[in-house]
Short mmCIF file of C-alpha atoms in Angstrom, two decimals:
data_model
loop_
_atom_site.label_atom_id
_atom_site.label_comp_id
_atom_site.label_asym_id
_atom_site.label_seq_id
_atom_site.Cartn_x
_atom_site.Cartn_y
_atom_site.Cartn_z
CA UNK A 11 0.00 0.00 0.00
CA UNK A 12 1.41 3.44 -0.95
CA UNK A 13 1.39 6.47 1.70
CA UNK A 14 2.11 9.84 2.19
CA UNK A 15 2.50 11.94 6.06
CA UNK A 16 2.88 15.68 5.87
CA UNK A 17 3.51 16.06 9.29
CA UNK A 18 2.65 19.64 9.75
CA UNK A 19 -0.99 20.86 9.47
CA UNK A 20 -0.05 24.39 9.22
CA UNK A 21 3.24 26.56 8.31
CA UNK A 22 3.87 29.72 9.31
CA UNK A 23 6.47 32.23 7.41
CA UNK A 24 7.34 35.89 6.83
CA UNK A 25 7.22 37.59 3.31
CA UNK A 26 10.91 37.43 1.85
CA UNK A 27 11.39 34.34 4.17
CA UNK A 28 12.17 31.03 2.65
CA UNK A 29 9.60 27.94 3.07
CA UNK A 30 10.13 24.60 3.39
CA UNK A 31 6.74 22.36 3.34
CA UNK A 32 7.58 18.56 4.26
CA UNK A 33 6.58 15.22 3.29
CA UNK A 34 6.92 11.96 3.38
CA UNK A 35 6.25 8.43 1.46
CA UNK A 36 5.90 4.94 1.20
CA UNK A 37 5.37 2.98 -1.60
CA UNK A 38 6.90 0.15 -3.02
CA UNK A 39 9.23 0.30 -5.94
CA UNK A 40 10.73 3.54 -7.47
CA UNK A 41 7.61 6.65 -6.32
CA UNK A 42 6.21 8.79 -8.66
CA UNK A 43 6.17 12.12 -6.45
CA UNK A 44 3.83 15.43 -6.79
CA UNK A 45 2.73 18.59 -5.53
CA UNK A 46 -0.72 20.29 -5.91
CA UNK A 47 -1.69 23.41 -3.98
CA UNK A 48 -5.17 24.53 -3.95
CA UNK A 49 -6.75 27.91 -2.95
CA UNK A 50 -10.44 28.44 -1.34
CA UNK A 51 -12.87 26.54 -3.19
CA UNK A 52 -10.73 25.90 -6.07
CA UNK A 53 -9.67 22.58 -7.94
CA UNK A 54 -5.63 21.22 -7.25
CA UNK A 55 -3.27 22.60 -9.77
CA UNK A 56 0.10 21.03 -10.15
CA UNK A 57 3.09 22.45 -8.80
CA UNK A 58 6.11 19.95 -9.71
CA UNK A 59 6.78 16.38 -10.05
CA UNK A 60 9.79 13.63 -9.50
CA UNK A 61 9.64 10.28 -11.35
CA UNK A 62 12.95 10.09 -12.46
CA UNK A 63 16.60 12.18 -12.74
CA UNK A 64 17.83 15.14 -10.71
CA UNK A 65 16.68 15.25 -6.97
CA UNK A 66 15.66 18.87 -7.23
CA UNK A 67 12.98 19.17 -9.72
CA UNK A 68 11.66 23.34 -10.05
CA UNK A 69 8.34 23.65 -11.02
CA UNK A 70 5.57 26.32 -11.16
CA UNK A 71 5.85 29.85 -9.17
CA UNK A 72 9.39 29.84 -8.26
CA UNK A 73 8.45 26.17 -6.43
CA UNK A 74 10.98 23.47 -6.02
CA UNK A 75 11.18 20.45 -4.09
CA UNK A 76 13.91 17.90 -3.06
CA UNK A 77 13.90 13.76 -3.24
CA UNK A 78 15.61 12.40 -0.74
CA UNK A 79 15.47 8.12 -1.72
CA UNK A 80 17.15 7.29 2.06
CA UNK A 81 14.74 9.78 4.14
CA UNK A 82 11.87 8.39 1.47
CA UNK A 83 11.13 12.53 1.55
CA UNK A 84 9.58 15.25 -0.82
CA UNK A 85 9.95 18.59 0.73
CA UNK A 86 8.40 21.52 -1.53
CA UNK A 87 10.72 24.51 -0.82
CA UNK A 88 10.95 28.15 -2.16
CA UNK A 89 13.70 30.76 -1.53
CA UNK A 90 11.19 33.74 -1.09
CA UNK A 91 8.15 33.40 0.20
CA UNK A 92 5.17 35.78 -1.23
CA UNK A 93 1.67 36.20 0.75
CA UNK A 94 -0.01 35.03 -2.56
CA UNK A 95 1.67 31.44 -1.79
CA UNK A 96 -0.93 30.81 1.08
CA UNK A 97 -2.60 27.99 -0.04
CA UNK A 98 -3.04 24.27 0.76
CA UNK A 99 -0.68 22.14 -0.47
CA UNK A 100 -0.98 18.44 -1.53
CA UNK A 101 1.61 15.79 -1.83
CA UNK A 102 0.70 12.80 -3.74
CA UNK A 103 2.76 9.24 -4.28
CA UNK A 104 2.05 6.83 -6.84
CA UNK A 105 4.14 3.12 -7.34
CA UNK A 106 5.70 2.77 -10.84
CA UNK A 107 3.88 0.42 -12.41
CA UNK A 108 -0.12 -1.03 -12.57
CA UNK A 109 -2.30 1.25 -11.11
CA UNK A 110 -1.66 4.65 -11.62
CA UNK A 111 -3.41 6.58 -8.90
CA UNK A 112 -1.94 8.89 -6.57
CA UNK A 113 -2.38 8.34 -3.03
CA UNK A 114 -2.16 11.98 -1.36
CA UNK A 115 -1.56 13.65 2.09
CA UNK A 116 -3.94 15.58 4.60
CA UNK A 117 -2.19 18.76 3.32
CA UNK A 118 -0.49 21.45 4.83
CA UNK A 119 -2.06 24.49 5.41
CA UNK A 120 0.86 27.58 4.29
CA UNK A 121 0.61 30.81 6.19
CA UNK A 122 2.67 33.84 4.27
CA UNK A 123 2.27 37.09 6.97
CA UNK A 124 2.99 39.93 5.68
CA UNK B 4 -6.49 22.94 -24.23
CA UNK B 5 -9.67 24.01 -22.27
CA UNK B 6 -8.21 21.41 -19.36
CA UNK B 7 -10.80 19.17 -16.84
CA UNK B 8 -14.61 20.55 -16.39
CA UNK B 9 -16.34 19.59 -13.67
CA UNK B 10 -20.91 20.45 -13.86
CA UNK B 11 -22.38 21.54 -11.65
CA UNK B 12 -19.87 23.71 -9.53
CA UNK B 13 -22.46 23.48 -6.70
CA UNK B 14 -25.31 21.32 -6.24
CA UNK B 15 -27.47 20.98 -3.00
CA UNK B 16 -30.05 18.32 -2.42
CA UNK B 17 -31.93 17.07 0.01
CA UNK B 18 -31.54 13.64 2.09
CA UNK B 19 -32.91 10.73 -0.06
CA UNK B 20 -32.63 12.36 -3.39
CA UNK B 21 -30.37 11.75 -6.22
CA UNK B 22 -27.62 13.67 -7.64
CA UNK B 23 -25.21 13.05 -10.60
CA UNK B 24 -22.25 15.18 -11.54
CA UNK B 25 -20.45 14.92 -15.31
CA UNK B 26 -16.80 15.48 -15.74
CA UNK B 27 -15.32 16.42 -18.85
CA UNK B 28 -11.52 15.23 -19.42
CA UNK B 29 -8.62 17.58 -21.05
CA UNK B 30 -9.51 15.83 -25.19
CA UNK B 31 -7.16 12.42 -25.63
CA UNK B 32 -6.81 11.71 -21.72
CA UNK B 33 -7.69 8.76 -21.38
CA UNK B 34 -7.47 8.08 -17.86
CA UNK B 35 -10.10 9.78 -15.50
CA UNK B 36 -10.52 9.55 -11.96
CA UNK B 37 -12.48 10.38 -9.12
CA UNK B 38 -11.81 11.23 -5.90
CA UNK B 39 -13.70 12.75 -2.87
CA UNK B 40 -12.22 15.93 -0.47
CA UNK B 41 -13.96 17.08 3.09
CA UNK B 42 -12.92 20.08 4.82
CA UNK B 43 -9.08 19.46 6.17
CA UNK B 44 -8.53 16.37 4.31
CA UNK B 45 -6.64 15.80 1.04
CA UNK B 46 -8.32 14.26 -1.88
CA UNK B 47 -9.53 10.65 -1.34
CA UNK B 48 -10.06 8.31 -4.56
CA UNK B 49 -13.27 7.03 -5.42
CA UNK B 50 -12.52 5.23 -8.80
CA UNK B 51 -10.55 5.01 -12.07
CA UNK B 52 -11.47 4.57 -15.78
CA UNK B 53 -9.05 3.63 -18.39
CA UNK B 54 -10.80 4.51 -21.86
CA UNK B 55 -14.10 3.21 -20.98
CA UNK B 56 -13.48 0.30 -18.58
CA UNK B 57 -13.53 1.32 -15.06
CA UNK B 58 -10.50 -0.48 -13.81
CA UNK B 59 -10.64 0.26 -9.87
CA UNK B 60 -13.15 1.38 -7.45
CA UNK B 61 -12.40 2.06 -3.70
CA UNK B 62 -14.01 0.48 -0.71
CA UNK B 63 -15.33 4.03 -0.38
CA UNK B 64 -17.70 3.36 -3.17
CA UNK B 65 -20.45 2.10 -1.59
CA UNK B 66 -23.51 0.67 -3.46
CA UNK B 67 -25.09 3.78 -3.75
CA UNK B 68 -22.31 5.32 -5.85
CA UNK B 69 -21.96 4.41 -9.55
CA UNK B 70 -19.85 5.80 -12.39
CA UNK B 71 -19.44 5.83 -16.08
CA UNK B 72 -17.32 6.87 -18.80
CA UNK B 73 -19.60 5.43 -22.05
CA UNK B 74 -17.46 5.89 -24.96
CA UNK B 75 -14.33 6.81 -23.06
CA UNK B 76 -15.00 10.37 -23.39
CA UNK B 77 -16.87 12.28 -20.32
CA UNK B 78 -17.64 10.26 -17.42
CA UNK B 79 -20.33 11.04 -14.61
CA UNK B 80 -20.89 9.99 -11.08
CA UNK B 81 -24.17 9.67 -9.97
CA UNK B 82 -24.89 9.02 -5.86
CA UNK B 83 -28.34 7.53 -5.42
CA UNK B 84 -30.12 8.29 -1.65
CA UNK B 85 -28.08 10.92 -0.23
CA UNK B 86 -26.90 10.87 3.22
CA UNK B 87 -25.20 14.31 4.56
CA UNK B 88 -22.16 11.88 4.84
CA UNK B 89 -22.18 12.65 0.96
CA UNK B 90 -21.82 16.24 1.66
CA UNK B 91 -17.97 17.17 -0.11
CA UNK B 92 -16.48 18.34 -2.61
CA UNK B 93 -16.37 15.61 -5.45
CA UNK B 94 -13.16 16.08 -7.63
CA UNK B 95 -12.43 14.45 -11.26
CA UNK B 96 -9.38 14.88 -13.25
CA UNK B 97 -7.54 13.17 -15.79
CA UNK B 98 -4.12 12.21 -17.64
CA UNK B 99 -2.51 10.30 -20.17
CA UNK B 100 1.10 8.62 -21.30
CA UNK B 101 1.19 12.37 -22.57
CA UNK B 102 0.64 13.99 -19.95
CA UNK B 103 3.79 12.22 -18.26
CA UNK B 104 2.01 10.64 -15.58
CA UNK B 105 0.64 13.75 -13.97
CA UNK B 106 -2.81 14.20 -13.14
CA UNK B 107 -5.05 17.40 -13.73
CA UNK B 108 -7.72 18.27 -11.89
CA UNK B 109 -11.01 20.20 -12.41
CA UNK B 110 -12.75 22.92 -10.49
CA UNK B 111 -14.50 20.41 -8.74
CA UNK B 112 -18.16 20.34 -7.57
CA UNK B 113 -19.80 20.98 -4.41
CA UNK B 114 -22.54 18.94 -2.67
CA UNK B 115 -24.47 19.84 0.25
CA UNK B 116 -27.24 17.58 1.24
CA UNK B 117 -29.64 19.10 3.73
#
C-alpha cells in the first residue's frame, strides 16, 4: 500500500522568508512524487513532479522540491516566500507500475504574513 | 487545451434524493478519476477509468455510488439516496502517457445535502 505523512498541518512564514513544506512516502518500488496546492474553493493545480533524474525538480511559481530516496522525503521549498503562496498544499505518491493513482496527504495548510 | 470541467460547480439536495455530476476530461486523456475531499482532508479516490473500462473502485464506493465513462470520453458519477455523509467536494481529473504521468484536476463540484 502506498502512503504519504505531511507532518505539519499548518506553516507559518514571513514575506521574503524562505519555506520549506515537508513530506513523506511509502510505496513500493521507485515513487512517482507530486505537488498540488489549492486555494479556497478551487480545484488542485500542479506544482512539480519527481519520477525520475535530478533530486531537485523546479516547477511552477518559483516552487521546487527535493527527493531524498534514504529519508523516502519530498519537501516543496521556495527561496522567497510571497503572501499570494498561502494555499493548501498536496503531496501525492504513486508506485511505478499497474495502477496509476496517486495516493495523497492531509495537506499542509501555508501561512505567508505579511 | 480548455483542461478538466467539472458540472455543476455546486449542487445541493436534500436527504434521499439523487444527484449526478459529469466530468469532462482535457480531449485524448484517457485516464479519468475520481476522488472525494472534506474540509481538512486531502483528496480521497473514489474510482478510475481507463478509456471506458472502469479499472478500480475504492471500498469508499459504496452501493449507492456508480460511475461511467460510455465511450471513453466524459464520465459522470451519480450518488443515489443521499446521506449528509455525501456532503464534499467531489473532484475528477484526468491524464494520459502524454501527460507524463501527472494528473489534472477540475474545479471540482460541491454537494451539500440538507
Amino acid at each position: 500500500a502506498q502512503s504519504v505523512a505531511q507532518p505539519e498541518d499548518q506553516v507559518n512564514v514571513a514575506e521574503g522568508n524562505p519555506l520549506t513544506v515537508k513530506c513523506t512516502y511509502s510505496v513500493s518500488g521507485n515513487p512517482y512524487l507530486f505537488w498540488y496546492v489549492q486555494y479556497p474553493n478551487r480545484g488542485l493545480q500542479f506544482l512539480l513532479k519527481y519520477i525520475t533524474g535530478d533530486n531537485l525538480v523546479k516547477g511552477s511559481y518559483g516552487f521546487e522540491a527535493e527527493f531524498n530516496k534514504s529519508q523516502t522525503s519530498f519537501h516543496l521549498k521556495k527561496p522567497s516566500a510571497l503572501v499570494s503562496d498561502s494555499a493548501l498544499y498536496f503531496c501525492a505518491v504513486r508506485g511505478p507500475g499497474g495502477s496509476y493513482i496517486p495516493t495523497f496527504g492531509r495537506g499542509t495548510s501555508l501561512i505567508v504574513h505579511p | 487545451d480548455t483542461g478538466v470541467s467539472q458540472n455543476p460547480r455546486h449542487k445541493i439536495t436534500k436527504r434521499g434524493q439523487n444527484v449526478t455530476f459529469r466530468c469532462d476530461p482535457i480531449s485524448e486523456h484517457n485516464r479519468l478519476y475520481w476522488y472525494r475531499q472534506t474540509l481538512g482532508q486531502g483528496p480521497e479516490f473514489l474510482t478510475y477509468f481507463q478509456n471506458e473500462a472502469q479499472l478500480e473502485k475504492s471500498r469508499l464506493l459504496s452501493d449507492r455510488f456508480s460511475a461511467e465513462r460510455p465511450k471513453g470520453s466524459f464520465s459522470t458519477l451519480e450518488i443515489q439516496r443521499t446521506e449528509q455523509g455525501d456532503s464534499a467536494m467531489y473532484l475528477c481529473a484526468s491524464s494520459s502517457w502524454g501527460s507524463g504521468n501527472t494528473i489534472y484536476f477540475g474545479e471540482g463540484s460541491w454537494l451539500t445535502v440538507v
